[in-house]
mmCIF file of C-alpha atoms in Angstrom:
data_model
loop_
_atom_site.group_PDB
_atom_site.id
_atom_site.type_symbol
_atom_site.label_atom_id
_atom_site.label_comp_id
_atom_site.label_asym_id
_atom_site.label_seq_id
_atom_site.Cartn_x
_atom_site.Cartn_y
_atom_site.Cartn_z
ATOM 1 C CA MET C 79 175.288 146.215 108.544
ATOM 2 C CA ARG C 80 176.015 148.759 105.760
ATOM 3 C CA MET C 81 175.039 146.163 103.114
ATOM 4 C CA ARG C 82 171.785 145.474 104.960
ATOM 5 C CA THR C 83 170.652 149.096 104.976
ATOM 6 C CA LEU C 84 171.423 149.172 101.180
ATOM 7 C CA GLU C 85 169.344 146.051 100.564
ATOM 8 C CA ILE C 86 166.409 147.450 102.573
ATOM 9 C CA SER C 87 166.513 150.799 100.539
ATOM 10 C CA VAL C 88 166.786 148.868 97.242
ATOM 11 C CA GLY C 89 163.826 146.684 98.416
ATOM 12 C CA ALA C 90 161.923 149.730 99.287
ATOM 13 C CA PHE C 91 162.670 151.505 95.940
ATOM 14 C CA MET C 92 161.507 148.356 93.949
ATOM 15 C CA LEU C 93 158.417 148.152 96.000
ATOM 16 C CA ALA C 94 157.563 151.828 95.510
ATOM 17 C CA GLY C 95 158.095 151.491 91.757
ATOM 18 C CA MET C 96 155.700 148.377 91.474
ATOM 19 C CA LEU C 97 153.197 150.182 93.914
ATOM 20 C CA ALA C 98 153.305 153.196 91.639
ATOM 21 C CA LEU C 99 152.437 151.002 88.665
ATOM 22 C CA VAL C 100 149.492 149.405 90.598
ATOM 23 C CA VAL C 101 148.124 152.802 91.467
ATOM 24 C CA LEU C 102 148.516 154.056 87.949
ATOM 25 C CA ALA C 103 146.515 150.897 86.721
ATOM 26 C CA VAL C 104 143.725 151.172 89.378
ATOM 27 C CA LYS C 105 143.317 154.716 90.084
ATOM 28 C CA VAL C 106 144.421 156.425 86.937
ATOM 29 C CA SER C 107 143.394 154.043 84.111
ATOM 30 C CA GLY C 108 140.443 152.799 86.017
ATOM 31 C CA LEU C 109 141.261 149.129 85.428
ATOM 32 C CA SER C 110 139.015 146.983 87.641
ATOM 33 C CA LEU C 111 139.700 143.426 88.129
ATOM 34 C CA LYS C 112 136.025 142.421 87.961
ATOM 35 C CA THR C 113 135.022 143.368 84.429
ATOM 36 C CA GLY C 114 134.400 140.030 82.786
ATOM 37 C CA GLY C 115 131.341 137.924 83.156
ATOM 38 C CA GLU C 116 129.248 140.572 84.786
ATOM 39 C CA THR C 117 127.838 142.102 81.497
ATOM 40 C CA TYR C 118 125.569 141.074 78.717
ATOM 41 C CA GLU C 119 125.439 142.175 75.067
ATOM 42 C CA LEU C 120 122.956 144.200 73.238
ATOM 43 C CA ASN C 121 123.080 145.503 69.653
ATOM 44 C CA ALA C 122 121.710 148.668 68.019
ATOM 45 C CA TYR C 123 121.963 150.003 64.378
ATOM 46 C CA PHE C 124 122.382 153.577 63.787
ATOM 47 C CA ASP C 125 122.466 155.620 60.546
ATOM 48 C CA ASN C 126 125.380 157.638 61.929
ATOM 49 C CA THR C 127 127.416 157.068 64.915
ATOM 50 C CA GLY C 128 129.322 160.527 64.823
ATOM 51 C CA ALA C 129 132.130 160.403 67.133
ATOM 52 C CA LEU C 130 131.044 157.587 69.254
ATOM 53 C CA LYS C 131 134.068 155.358 70.298
ATOM 54 C CA PRO C 132 134.552 152.009 71.873
ATOM 55 C CA ARG C 133 134.543 152.275 75.574
ATOM 56 C CA SER C 134 131.950 155.166 75.375
ATOM 57 C CA ARG C 135 129.551 155.047 78.122
ATOM 58 C CA ILE C 136 125.997 153.918 77.962
ATOM 59 C CA SER C 137 123.773 155.878 80.341
ATOM 60 C CA MET C 138 120.143 155.412 81.469
ATOM 61 C CA ALA C 139 118.636 158.329 83.509
ATOM 62 C CA GLY C 140 122.121 159.870 83.567
ATOM 63 C CA VAL C 141 123.478 156.882 85.315
ATOM 64 C CA THR C 142 126.190 154.718 83.520
ATOM 65 C CA ILE C 143 125.094 151.214 83.080
ATOM 66 C CA GLY C 144 127.707 149.964 80.547
ATOM 67 C CA GLN C 145 129.926 150.754 77.766
ATOM 68 C CA VAL C 146 130.373 150.333 74.014
ATOM 69 C CA ARG C 147 132.223 147.328 72.898
ATOM 70 C CA SER C 148 132.593 147.783 69.285
ATOM 71 C CA ILE C 149 131.416 149.775 66.326
ATOM 72 C CA GLU C 150 131.343 148.352 62.848
ATOM 73 C CA LEU C 151 129.665 148.892 59.391
ATOM 74 C CA ASP C 152 127.084 146.290 58.582
ATOM 75 C CA LYS C 153 127.635 145.831 54.811
ATOM 76 C CA ALA C 154 124.173 144.543 54.288
ATOM 77 C CA ASN C 155 122.191 147.639 55.108
ATOM 78 C CA TYR C 156 125.113 150.349 55.270
ATOM 79 C CA MET C 157 124.277 151.062 58.861
ATOM 80 C CA ALA C 158 126.554 151.083 61.773
ATOM 81 C CA ARG C 159 126.212 148.252 64.263
ATOM 82 C CA VAL C 160 127.112 149.216 67.726
ATOM 83 C CA VAL C 161 127.740 146.318 70.292
ATOM 84 C CA MET C 162 127.022 147.283 73.967
ATOM 85 C CA ASP C 163 128.029 145.707 77.157
ATOM 86 C CA ILE C 164 125.409 146.370 79.724
ATOM 87 C CA ASP C 165 125.740 145.643 83.449
ATOM 88 C CA GLN C 166 124.219 142.290 84.364
ATOM 89 C CA GLN C 167 122.295 143.826 87.168
ATOM 90 C CA ILE C 168 120.281 145.960 84.666
ATOM 91 C CA ASP C 169 118.313 143.232 83.179
ATOM 92 C CA ASN C 170 114.834 145.023 82.897
ATOM 93 C CA ILE C 171 115.120 147.246 79.633
ATOM 94 C CA PRO C 172 111.800 147.065 77.917
ATOM 95 C CA ILE C 173 112.023 145.753 74.287
ATOM 96 C CA ASP C 174 110.657 149.061 72.866
ATOM 97 C CA SER C 175 113.241 151.205 74.654
ATOM 98 C CA THR C 176 115.010 153.852 72.434
ATOM 99 C CA ALA C 177 118.896 154.111 72.136
ATOM 100 C CA SER C 178 120.047 157.531 71.071
ATOM 101 C CA ILE C 179 123.542 158.915 70.589
ATOM 102 C CA VAL C 180 123.752 162.257 72.589
ATOM 103 C CA THR C 181 126.597 164.635 73.278
ATOM 104 C CA ALA C 182 127.662 165.627 76.725
ATOM 105 C CA GLY C 183 127.740 169.440 76.733
ATOM 106 C CA LEU C 184 128.480 171.426 73.414
ATOM 107 C CA LEU C 185 131.986 170.097 72.979
ATOM 108 C CA GLY C 186 131.902 167.010 75.196
ATOM 109 C CA GLU C 187 132.151 163.475 74.141
ATOM 110 C CA GLN C 188 129.402 161.397 72.697
ATOM 111 C CA TYR C 189 127.548 158.650 74.518
ATOM 112 C CA ILE C 190 124.478 156.405 74.247
ATOM 113 C CA SER C 191 121.502 157.331 76.294
ATOM 114 C CA ILE C 192 118.650 154.899 76.681
ATOM 115 C CA SER C 193 115.046 155.956 77.063
ATOM 116 C CA ILE C 194 112.765 153.487 78.603
ATOM 117 C CA GLY C 195 109.743 152.082 76.678
ATOM 118 C CA GLY C 196 106.657 150.667 78.069
ATOM 119 C CA GLU C 197 106.597 147.129 77.059
ATOM 120 C CA GLU C 198 106.369 144.317 79.693
ATOM 121 C CA ALA C 199 108.994 142.058 77.791
ATOM 122 C CA PHE C 200 112.668 142.833 78.439
ATOM 123 C CA LEU C 201 115.749 142.766 76.029
ATOM 124 C CA ARG C 202 117.818 139.597 76.418
ATOM 125 C CA ASN C 203 121.495 138.938 75.688
ATOM 126 C CA GLY C 204 122.349 139.396 71.957
ATOM 127 C CA GLU C 205 119.042 141.224 71.113
ATOM 128 C CA ARG C 206 118.856 144.648 69.512
ATOM 129 C CA PHE C 207 117.239 147.952 69.942
ATOM 130 C CA GLU C 208 114.572 148.492 67.335
ATOM 131 C CA ASP C 209 114.260 152.189 67.931
ATOM 132 C CA THR C 210 117.455 154.254 67.471
ATOM 133 C CA GLN C 211 118.344 157.812 67.150
ATOM 134 C CA SER C 212 121.566 158.787 65.317
ATOM 135 C CA ALA C 213 124.103 161.273 66.339
ATOM 136 C CA LEU C 214 123.415 164.865 65.884
ATOM 137 C CA ILE C 215 126.199 166.416 63.595
ATOM 138 C CA ILE C 216 126.534 170.075 64.313
ATOM 139 C CA GLU C 217 127.910 170.786 60.800
ATOM 140 C CA GLU C 218 125.054 169.276 58.997
ATOM 141 C CA LEU C 219 122.741 171.075 61.154
ATOM 142 C CA ILE C 220 124.398 174.486 60.551
ATOM 143 C CA GLY C 221 124.516 173.629 56.686
ATOM 144 C CA LYS C 222 120.697 173.016 56.767
ATOM 145 C CA PHE C 223 120.170 176.352 58.580
ATOM 146 C CA LEU C 224 122.321 178.167 56.081
ATOM 147 C CA LEU C 225 120.551 176.612 53.186
ATOM 148 C CA GLY C 226 117.182 177.318 54.765
ATOM 149 C CA THR C 227 115.958 173.746 54.532
ATOM 150 C CA VAL C 228 114.807 173.625 58.037
ATOM 151 C CA ASN C 229 111.125 174.442 58.075
ATOM 152 C CA LYS C 230 110.300 177.018 60.714
ATOM 153 C CA ASN C 231 106.485 176.397 60.802
ATOM 154 C CA GLU C 232 106.972 172.852 61.801
ATOM 155 C CA MET N 80 194.797 169.523 43.827
ATOM 156 C CA LYS N 81 193.651 166.005 42.906
ATOM 157 C CA LEU N 82 195.462 164.673 45.814
ATOM 158 C CA ASP N 83 193.641 167.163 48.055
ATOM 159 C CA VAL N 84 190.308 165.923 46.887
ATOM 160 C CA LEU N 85 191.408 162.305 47.692
ATOM 161 C CA ASP N 86 192.686 163.192 50.966
ATOM 162 C CA ARG N 87 189.335 164.812 51.936
ATOM 163 C CA LEU N 88 187.575 161.628 50.647
ATOM 164 C CA ALA N 89 189.862 159.593 52.673
ATOM 165 C CA GLN N 90 189.065 161.630 55.776
ATOM 166 C CA LEU N 91 185.355 161.205 55.230
ATOM 167 C CA GLY N 92 185.973 157.469 54.976
ATOM 168 C CA GLN N 93 188.106 157.315 58.047
ATOM 169 C CA PHE N 94 185.260 159.293 60.018
ATOM 170 C CA GLY N 95 182.438 156.965 58.677
ATOM 171 C CA LEU N 96 184.524 153.839 59.473
ATOM 172 C CA GLY N 97 185.471 155.051 62.878
ATOM 173 C CA HIS N 98 181.858 155.565 63.743
ATOM 174 C CA VAL N 99 180.685 152.323 62.525
ATOM 175 C CA GLN N 100 183.554 150.539 64.274
ATOM 176 C CA SER N 101 182.719 152.084 67.546
ATOM 177 C CA LEU N 102 178.988 151.203 66.959
ATOM 178 C CA GLY N 103 179.973 147.614 66.273
ATOM 179 C CA ARG N 104 182.343 147.444 69.217
ATOM 180 C CA SER N 105 179.568 148.733 71.473
ATOM 181 C CA GLY N 106 177.238 146.005 70.148
ATOM 182 C CA ILE N 107 179.749 143.195 70.803
ATOM 183 C CA PHE N 108 180.525 144.761 74.336
ATOM 184 C CA LEU N 109 176.680 144.781 75.134
ATOM 185 C CA PHE N 110 176.253 141.092 73.932
ATOM 186 C CA LEU N 111 179.307 139.982 75.950
ATOM 187 C CA ALA N 112 177.975 141.861 79.056
ATOM 188 C CA ILE N 113 174.710 140.416 78.797
ATOM 189 C CA PHE N 114 175.345 136.835 77.852
ATOM 190 C CA SER N 115 178.490 136.083 79.713
ATOM 191 C CA ARG N 116 176.313 134.881 82.596
ATOM 192 C CA ALA N 117 178.437 131.727 83.424
ATOM 193 C CA GLY N 118 179.333 132.016 87.183
ATOM 194 C CA PHE N 119 176.790 134.839 87.739
ATOM 195 C CA THR N 120 175.928 133.168 91.125
ATOM 196 C CA GLY N 121 177.012 135.316 94.032
ATOM 197 C CA ARG N 122 176.621 138.355 91.941
ATOM 198 C CA GLY N 123 173.364 139.318 93.537
ATOM 199 C CA ALA N 124 175.196 141.526 96.015
ATOM 200 C CA LEU N 125 176.821 143.403 93.293
ATOM 201 C CA LEU N 126 173.541 143.953 91.575
ATOM 202 C CA ILE N 127 171.976 145.260 94.691
ATOM 203 C CA ARG N 128 174.657 147.783 95.331
ATOM 204 C CA GLN N 129 174.411 149.043 91.694
ATOM 205 C CA LEU N 130 170.503 149.109 92.063
ATOM 206 C CA TYR N 131 171.113 151.480 95.134
ATOM 207 C CA ASN N 132 173.608 153.646 93.144
ATOM 208 C CA VAL N 133 171.642 153.877 90.075
ATOM 209 C CA GLY N 134 167.982 153.537 91.271
ATOM 210 C CA VAL N 135 167.709 154.622 94.839
ATOM 211 C CA LEU N 136 169.893 157.545 94.560
ATOM 212 C CA SER N 137 168.081 158.973 91.544
ATOM 213 C CA LEU N 138 164.834 158.777 93.427
ATOM 214 C CA ILE N 139 164.985 162.213 94.784
ATOM 215 C CA ILE N 140 165.578 164.224 91.546
ATOM 216 C CA VAL N 141 162.968 162.069 89.787
ATOM 217 C CA THR N 142 160.384 162.631 92.369
ATOM 218 C CA VAL N 143 160.876 166.332 92.690
ATOM 219 C CA SER N 144 160.954 167.004 89.044
ATOM 220 C CA GLY N 145 157.890 164.718 88.522
ATOM 221 C CA LEU N 146 155.951 166.751 91.185
ATOM 222 C CA PHE N 147 156.906 170.163 89.633
ATOM 223 C CA ILE N 148 156.203 169.100 86.104
ATOM 224 C CA GLY N 149 152.717 167.645 87.061
ATOM 225 C CA MET N 150 151.994 170.915 88.933
ATOM 226 C CA VAL N 151 152.949 173.092 85.906
ATOM 227 C CA LEU N 152 150.932 170.951 83.642
ATOM 228 C CA GLY N 153 147.919 171.214 85.875
ATOM 229 C CA LEU N 154 148.335 175.055 85.988
ATOM 230 C CA GLN N 155 148.813 175.479 82.346
ATOM 231 C CA GLY N 156 145.969 173.166 81.322
ATOM 232 C CA TYR N 157 143.646 174.930 83.775
ATOM 233 C CA SER N 158 144.535 178.393 82.425
ATOM 234 C CA ILE N 159 143.652 177.404 78.745
ATOM 235 C CA LEU N 160 140.870 174.992 79.355
ATOM 236 C CA ILE N 161 138.972 177.290 81.793
ATOM 237 C CA ARG N 162 138.252 179.505 78.659
ATOM 238 C CA TYR N 163 136.329 176.882 77.098
ATOM 239 C CA GLY N 164 134.659 175.887 80.358
ATOM 240 C CA SER N 165 136.047 172.484 80.282
ATOM 241 C CA GLU N 166 138.422 172.560 83.199
ATOM 242 C CA GLY N 167 137.378 168.998 84.137
ATOM 243 C CA ALA N 168 139.521 167.690 81.382
ATOM 244 C CA VAL N 169 142.621 168.882 83.087
ATOM 245 C CA GLY N 170 143.012 165.517 84.762
ATOM 246 C CA GLN N 171 142.978 163.682 81.330
ATOM 247 C CA LEU N 172 145.534 166.291 79.989
ATOM 248 C CA VAL N 173 147.913 165.802 82.794
ATOM 249 C CA ALA N 174 147.580 161.952 83.015
ATOM 250 C CA LEU N 175 147.952 161.385 79.207
ATOM 251 C CA SER N 176 150.735 163.808 78.550
ATOM 252 C CA LEU N 177 152.628 162.291 81.556
ATOM 253 C CA LEU N 178 152.022 158.628 80.820
ATOM 254 C CA ARG N 179 152.550 158.759 77.118
ATOM 255 C CA GLU N 180 155.441 161.299 76.767
ATOM 256 C CA LEU N 181 156.781 163.278 79.604
ATOM 257 C CA GLY N 182 157.072 160.558 82.073
ATOM 258 C CA PRO N 183 159.441 158.210 80.106
ATOM 259 C CA VAL N 184 161.332 160.885 78.255
ATOM 260 C CA VAL N 185 162.027 163.372 81.105
ATOM 261 C CA THR N 186 162.895 160.381 83.463
ATOM 262 C CA ALA N 187 165.350 159.165 80.856
ATOM 263 C CA LEU N 188 166.921 162.574 80.430
ATOM 264 C CA LEU N 189 167.279 162.991 84.202
ATOM 265 C CA PHE N 190 168.554 159.399 84.439
ATOM 266 C CA ALA N 191 171.196 159.975 81.720
ATOM 267 C CA GLY N 192 172.285 163.068 83.595
ATOM 268 C CA ARG N 193 172.213 161.619 87.074
ATOM 269 C CA ALA N 194 172.977 158.008 86.831
ATOM 270 C CA GLY N 195 174.521 157.773 83.165
ATOM 271 C CA SER N 196 177.227 160.191 83.733
ATOM 272 C CA ALA N 197 178.252 158.805 87.166
ATOM 273 C CA LEU N 198 178.430 155.274 85.540
ATOM 274 C CA THR N 199 180.649 156.563 82.802
ATOM 275 C CA ALA N 200 182.986 158.530 85.098
ATOM 276 C CA GLU N 201 183.185 155.596 87.495
ATOM 277 C CA ILE N 202 184.040 153.060 84.800
ATOM 278 C CA GLY N 203 186.299 155.440 83.082
ATOM 279 C CA LEU N 204 188.416 156.095 86.245
ATOM 280 C CA MET N 205 188.439 152.421 86.843
ATOM 281 C CA LYS N 206 190.056 152.071 83.408
ATOM 282 C CA ALA N 207 192.360 155.000 84.043
ATOM 283 C CA THR N 208 193.643 153.728 87.316
ATOM 284 C CA GLU N 209 194.179 150.146 85.620
ATOM 285 C CA GLN N 210 191.670 148.450 87.972
ATOM 286 C CA LEU N 211 190.054 146.858 84.900
ATOM 287 C CA SER N 212 193.337 145.523 83.736
ATOM 288 C CA SER N 213 194.299 144.108 87.040
ATOM 289 C CA MET N 214 191.101 142.475 87.234
ATOM 290 C CA GLU N 215 191.697 140.568 83.936
ATOM 291 C CA MET N 216 195.318 139.745 85.431
ATOM 292 C CA MET N 217 193.627 138.094 88.319
ATOM 293 C CA GLY N 218 191.226 136.157 86.007
ATOM 294 C CA VAL N 219 188.202 138.201 86.696
ATOM 295 C CA ASP N 220 186.146 139.177 83.643
ATOM 296 C CA PRO N 221 185.485 142.926 84.269
ATOM 297 C CA LEU N 222 182.487 142.683 81.812
ATOM 298 C CA LYS N 223 180.885 140.167 84.255
ATOM 299 C CA ARG N 224 182.064 141.798 87.422
ATOM 300 C CA VAL N 225 181.718 145.632 86.608
ATOM 301 C CA ILE N 226 179.657 146.100 83.476
ATOM 302 C CA ALA N 227 176.786 143.531 83.752
ATOM 303 C CA PRO N 228 175.591 144.412 87.092
ATOM 304 C CA ARG N 229 175.655 148.141 86.248
ATOM 305 C CA PHE N 230 173.888 147.435 82.882
ATOM 306 C CA TRP N 231 171.103 145.354 84.515
ATOM 307 C CA ALA N 232 170.722 147.801 87.250
ATOM 308 C CA GLY N 233 170.046 150.527 84.816
ATOM 309 C CA VAL N 234 167.590 148.478 82.927
ATOM 310 C CA ILE N 235 165.598 147.538 85.970
ATOM 311 C CA SER N 236 165.494 150.957 87.628
ATOM 312 C CA MET N 237 164.417 152.921 84.617
ATOM 313 C CA PRO N 238 160.854 151.615 84.277
ATOM 314 C CA LEU N 239 160.424 151.798 88.111
ATOM 315 C CA LEU N 240 161.616 155.393 88.231
ATOM 316 C CA ALA N 241 159.303 156.260 85.228
ATOM 317 C CA ALA N 242 156.314 154.854 87.071
ATOM 318 C CA ILE N 243 157.027 156.715 90.145
ATOM 319 C CA PHE N 244 157.615 159.938 88.045
ATOM 320 C CA ASN N 245 154.187 159.496 86.464
ATOM 321 C CA LEU N 246 152.348 158.988 89.783
ATOM 322 C CA VAL N 247 154.050 161.847 91.517
ATOM 323 C CA GLY N 248 153.263 164.057 88.444
ATOM 324 C CA ILE N 249 149.732 162.965 88.405
ATOM 325 C CA LEU N 250 149.454 163.779 92.256
ATOM 326 C CA GLY N 251 151.095 167.121 91.551
ATOM 327 C CA GLY N 252 148.417 167.765 88.885
ATOM 328 C CA VAL N 253 145.698 166.774 91.428
ATOM 329 C CA MET N 254 147.378 168.998 94.018
ATOM 330 C CA VAL N 255 147.110 172.142 91.821
ATOM 331 C CA GLY N 256 144.004 171.409 89.991
ATOM 332 C CA VAL N 257 141.800 169.933 92.702
ATOM 333 C CA ASP N 258 143.105 171.273 95.986
ATOM 334 C CA TRP N 259 144.252 174.785 94.825
ATOM 335 C CA LEU N 260 142.204 175.790 91.688
ATOM 336 C CA GLY N 261 138.995 173.915 92.733
ATOM 337 C CA ILE N 262 138.275 171.647 89.819
ATOM 338 C CA TYR N 263 135.514 169.196 90.967
ATOM 339 C CA GLU N 264 137.353 166.105 92.028
ATOM 340 C CA GLY N 265 134.751 163.669 90.535
ATOM 341 C CA SER N 266 135.078 164.898 86.914
ATOM 342 C CA PHE N 267 138.718 165.155 87.313
ATOM 343 C CA TRP N 268 139.318 161.566 88.277
ATOM 344 C CA SER N 269 136.453 160.101 85.969
ATOM 345 C CA GLY N 270 137.639 161.964 83.003
ATOM 346 C CA MET N 271 141.084 160.658 83.709
ATOM 347 C CA GLN N 272 139.942 157.077 84.082
ATOM 348 C CA GLN N 273 137.841 157.250 80.864
ATOM 349 C CA ALA N 274 140.737 158.743 78.730
ATOM 350 C CA VAL N 275 143.448 156.499 80.029
ATOM 351 C CA ASP N 276 143.641 152.912 78.725
ATOM 352 C CA PHE N 277 145.821 150.715 80.842
ATOM 353 C CA VAL N 278 147.450 148.825 77.849
ATOM 354 C CA ASP N 279 147.638 151.753 75.352
ATOM 355 C CA ASP N 280 148.787 154.385 77.687
ATOM 356 C CA VAL N 281 150.327 153.095 80.798
ATOM 357 C CA GLY N 282 151.817 149.785 79.139
ATOM 358 C CA ASN N 283 153.173 151.721 76.097
ATOM 359 C CA GLY N 284 154.854 154.274 78.481
ATOM 360 C CA MET N 285 156.424 151.443 80.389
ATOM 361 C CA VAL N 286 157.769 149.797 77.105
ATOM 362 C CA LYS N 287 159.168 153.109 76.284
ATOM 363 C CA SER N 288 160.856 153.625 79.636
ATOM 364 C CA LEU N 289 162.292 150.084 79.332
ATOM 365 C CA VAL N 290 163.813 150.826 75.889
ATOM 366 C CA PHE N 291 165.261 154.104 77.036
ATOM 367 C CA GLY N 292 166.744 152.429 80.263
ATOM 368 C CA ILE N 293 168.427 149.905 77.918
ATOM 369 C CA VAL N 294 169.789 152.700 75.505
ATOM 370 C CA VAL N 295 170.994 155.084 78.215
ATOM 371 C CA THR N 296 172.783 152.481 80.358
ATOM 372 C CA TRP N 297 174.287 150.860 77.276
ATOM 373 C CA ILE N 298 175.565 154.295 76.119
ATOM 374 C CA ALA N 299 176.832 155.140 79.513
ATOM 375 C CA VAL N 300 178.739 151.918 80.406
ATOM 376 C CA PHE N 301 180.123 151.698 76.835
ATOM 377 C CA GLN N 302 181.391 155.274 76.837
ATOM 378 C CA GLY N 303 183.152 154.614 80.276
ATOM 379 C CA TYR N 304 184.676 151.245 78.957
ATOM 380 C CA ASP N 305 185.786 152.933 75.834
ATOM 381 C CA ALA N 306 187.172 156.083 77.223
ATOM 382 C CA ILE N 307 190.709 157.300 76.627
ATOM 383 C CA PRO N 308 192.224 156.723 80.020
ATOM 384 C CA THR N 309 193.227 160.169 80.815
ATOM 385 C CA SER N 310 191.473 162.815 82.945
ATOM 386 C CA GLU N 311 190.611 164.709 79.711
ATOM 387 C CA GLY N 312 189.374 161.419 78.124
ATOM 388 C CA ILE N 313 187.040 160.765 80.968
ATOM 389 C CA SER N 314 185.666 164.296 80.978
ATOM 390 C CA ARG N 315 185.025 163.823 77.339
ATOM 391 C CA ALA N 316 183.372 160.499 77.616
ATOM 392 C CA THR N 317 181.014 161.797 80.399
ATOM 393 C CA THR N 318 179.983 164.640 78.213
ATOM 394 C CA ARG N 319 179.404 162.263 75.325
ATOM 395 C CA THR N 320 177.308 159.910 77.411
ATOM 396 C CA VAL N 321 174.927 162.949 78.339
ATOM 397 C CA VAL N 322 174.843 164.277 74.821
ATOM 398 C CA TYR N 323 174.435 160.841 72.929
ATOM 399 C CA ALA N 324 171.944 159.378 75.543
ATOM 400 C CA SER N 325 169.655 162.561 75.535
ATOM 401 C CA LEU N 326 169.734 162.721 71.578
ATOM 402 C CA THR N 327 169.199 159.096 71.290
ATOM 403 C CA VAL N 328 166.204 159.191 73.729
ATOM 404 C CA LEU N 329 164.548 162.140 71.978
ATOM 405 C CA GLY N 330 165.050 160.526 68.490
ATOM 406 C CA LEU N 331 163.823 157.071 69.690
ATOM 407 C CA ASP N 332 160.760 158.598 71.403
ATOM 408 C CA PHE N 333 159.633 159.991 68.082
ATOM 409 C CA ILE N 334 160.054 156.528 66.459
ATOM 410 C CA LEU N 335 158.278 154.687 69.209
ATOM 411 C CA THR N 336 155.489 157.243 69.363
ATOM 412 C CA ALA N 337 155.060 156.810 65.556
ATOM 413 C CA VAL N 338 154.892 153.021 65.838
ATOM 414 C CA MET N 339 152.634 152.955 69.002
ATOM 415 C CA PHE N 340 150.149 155.961 68.472
ATOM 416 C CA SER N 341 150.198 156.254 64.644
ATOM 417 C CA GLU N 342 146.502 155.221 64.386
ATOM 418 C CA LEU N 343 145.436 158.342 66.339
#
C-alpha cells in the first residue's frame, strides 16, 4: 500500500512537470499548433529596415494580420527584401497598398503597417508591394536637425 | 635547498595526479552505472522510489522559491520600467530571465542542496556501514542496484522541476504585476508571447536543466560512493557535493549561455 501512494505521487509529479512544459509552450511562448498552411507570402523591398526582426508583426488598421518571415539583402539593388506571412483570410489587399515600417511608441519595437490602396485587383501569393516606406531612424533625423538640413518652409 | 624545491614540485604533481585520477574514476564510475543495464528488469520499483526521494520531495522547495523569485522579478522590473512608461514589458522580462537563466540555474542549485546532499550522505553511509560491500558479497552489483536508479532519477527529475519552477515563477510575476500593481493583462501576456520563442528560450532552458541534472547527480552519487567511510569523511563528501555541484553549474551555465545565445 505504501508503494502505491509512492507510485501515485511520482506519477503526479511527472504529470505536473510535463503539464508545466505544455503551459510554457502554449501560454508563455504563444506556440499555436495551427500555424502552417494558413498563410500566404508577400514581398516588399525597403531602403532601410531599421530594427525590424523576423517574427515582427504586420498590422492593418492596428490589427495584426501576419508576421515577418525573413529579412535579407537583395544583392542586385542593395535593398532589403522582407518576406511576410499574411493570414489566408486577409486575401483582399489592393495591389497599390503601401507597406511602411513604423515604431510602436517612442522606444517600442518596429512593425510593418499596411495602408490600403484603391485598386480593384488584389495581391496574390508571392507578389510584392510596389510602394514602401522605410524605417524612421531617429539618430538620422536628429543629425539632420542639428545640421539644419531639414527645410522649415516645406 | 634543492631537495626542498623538488619536494614542492612532487607535491604539486601529486595534487594534479590525484585530481585527474578522481576525475577519471568518476568517469568510469558513471559509464559503468549507466551502461551496466543487463538485468535491469524489475528495477522499475527502485527507480520510482528514487524519483520520489529526489523529485517529489524537492517539489515544495522548488515551488516556493520559484514563486518568490517570480514575484521579486515582477516587483523589481515594474519599479524600473515604470520610469520609462513601458511597464507592459515586465511580462517579457520575467519570462525571459526565468526561462533562460534563473529557472535552470536556481533549480539546479536548490536541487544540489536538497537532493544532491541527501544522495551523497545516503550512499556514503551505505559505504560506511558496509552495505555496499555486503551487496557485492551477495553477488549484487551496487552500481546497478544503488547508483543507477539514483542517477536516472536525478536526470529525469531535474528538467521537470525546472519546468515547474519556470511556470510557478511566471505565475508569481503575473500575480505581482497584473493582480497587484495593475499592469494591463493583455499587453503583459502578448509582450511575453512575442518575446519568447519556444525552441530558443523554452527549449534551450530545458537543455540546460537536463545538463545540470546530469552533472549534479553525477557529482552527488560519485562523492557518496568515493567518500572515506567515516563520519568525518561523509560530512566532507556532502559538503564537497554541494560546493562542487554549485560551482560546476554556474561555470557550465556561462559556457552553455555563450554557445546558445552568443548571436544576441
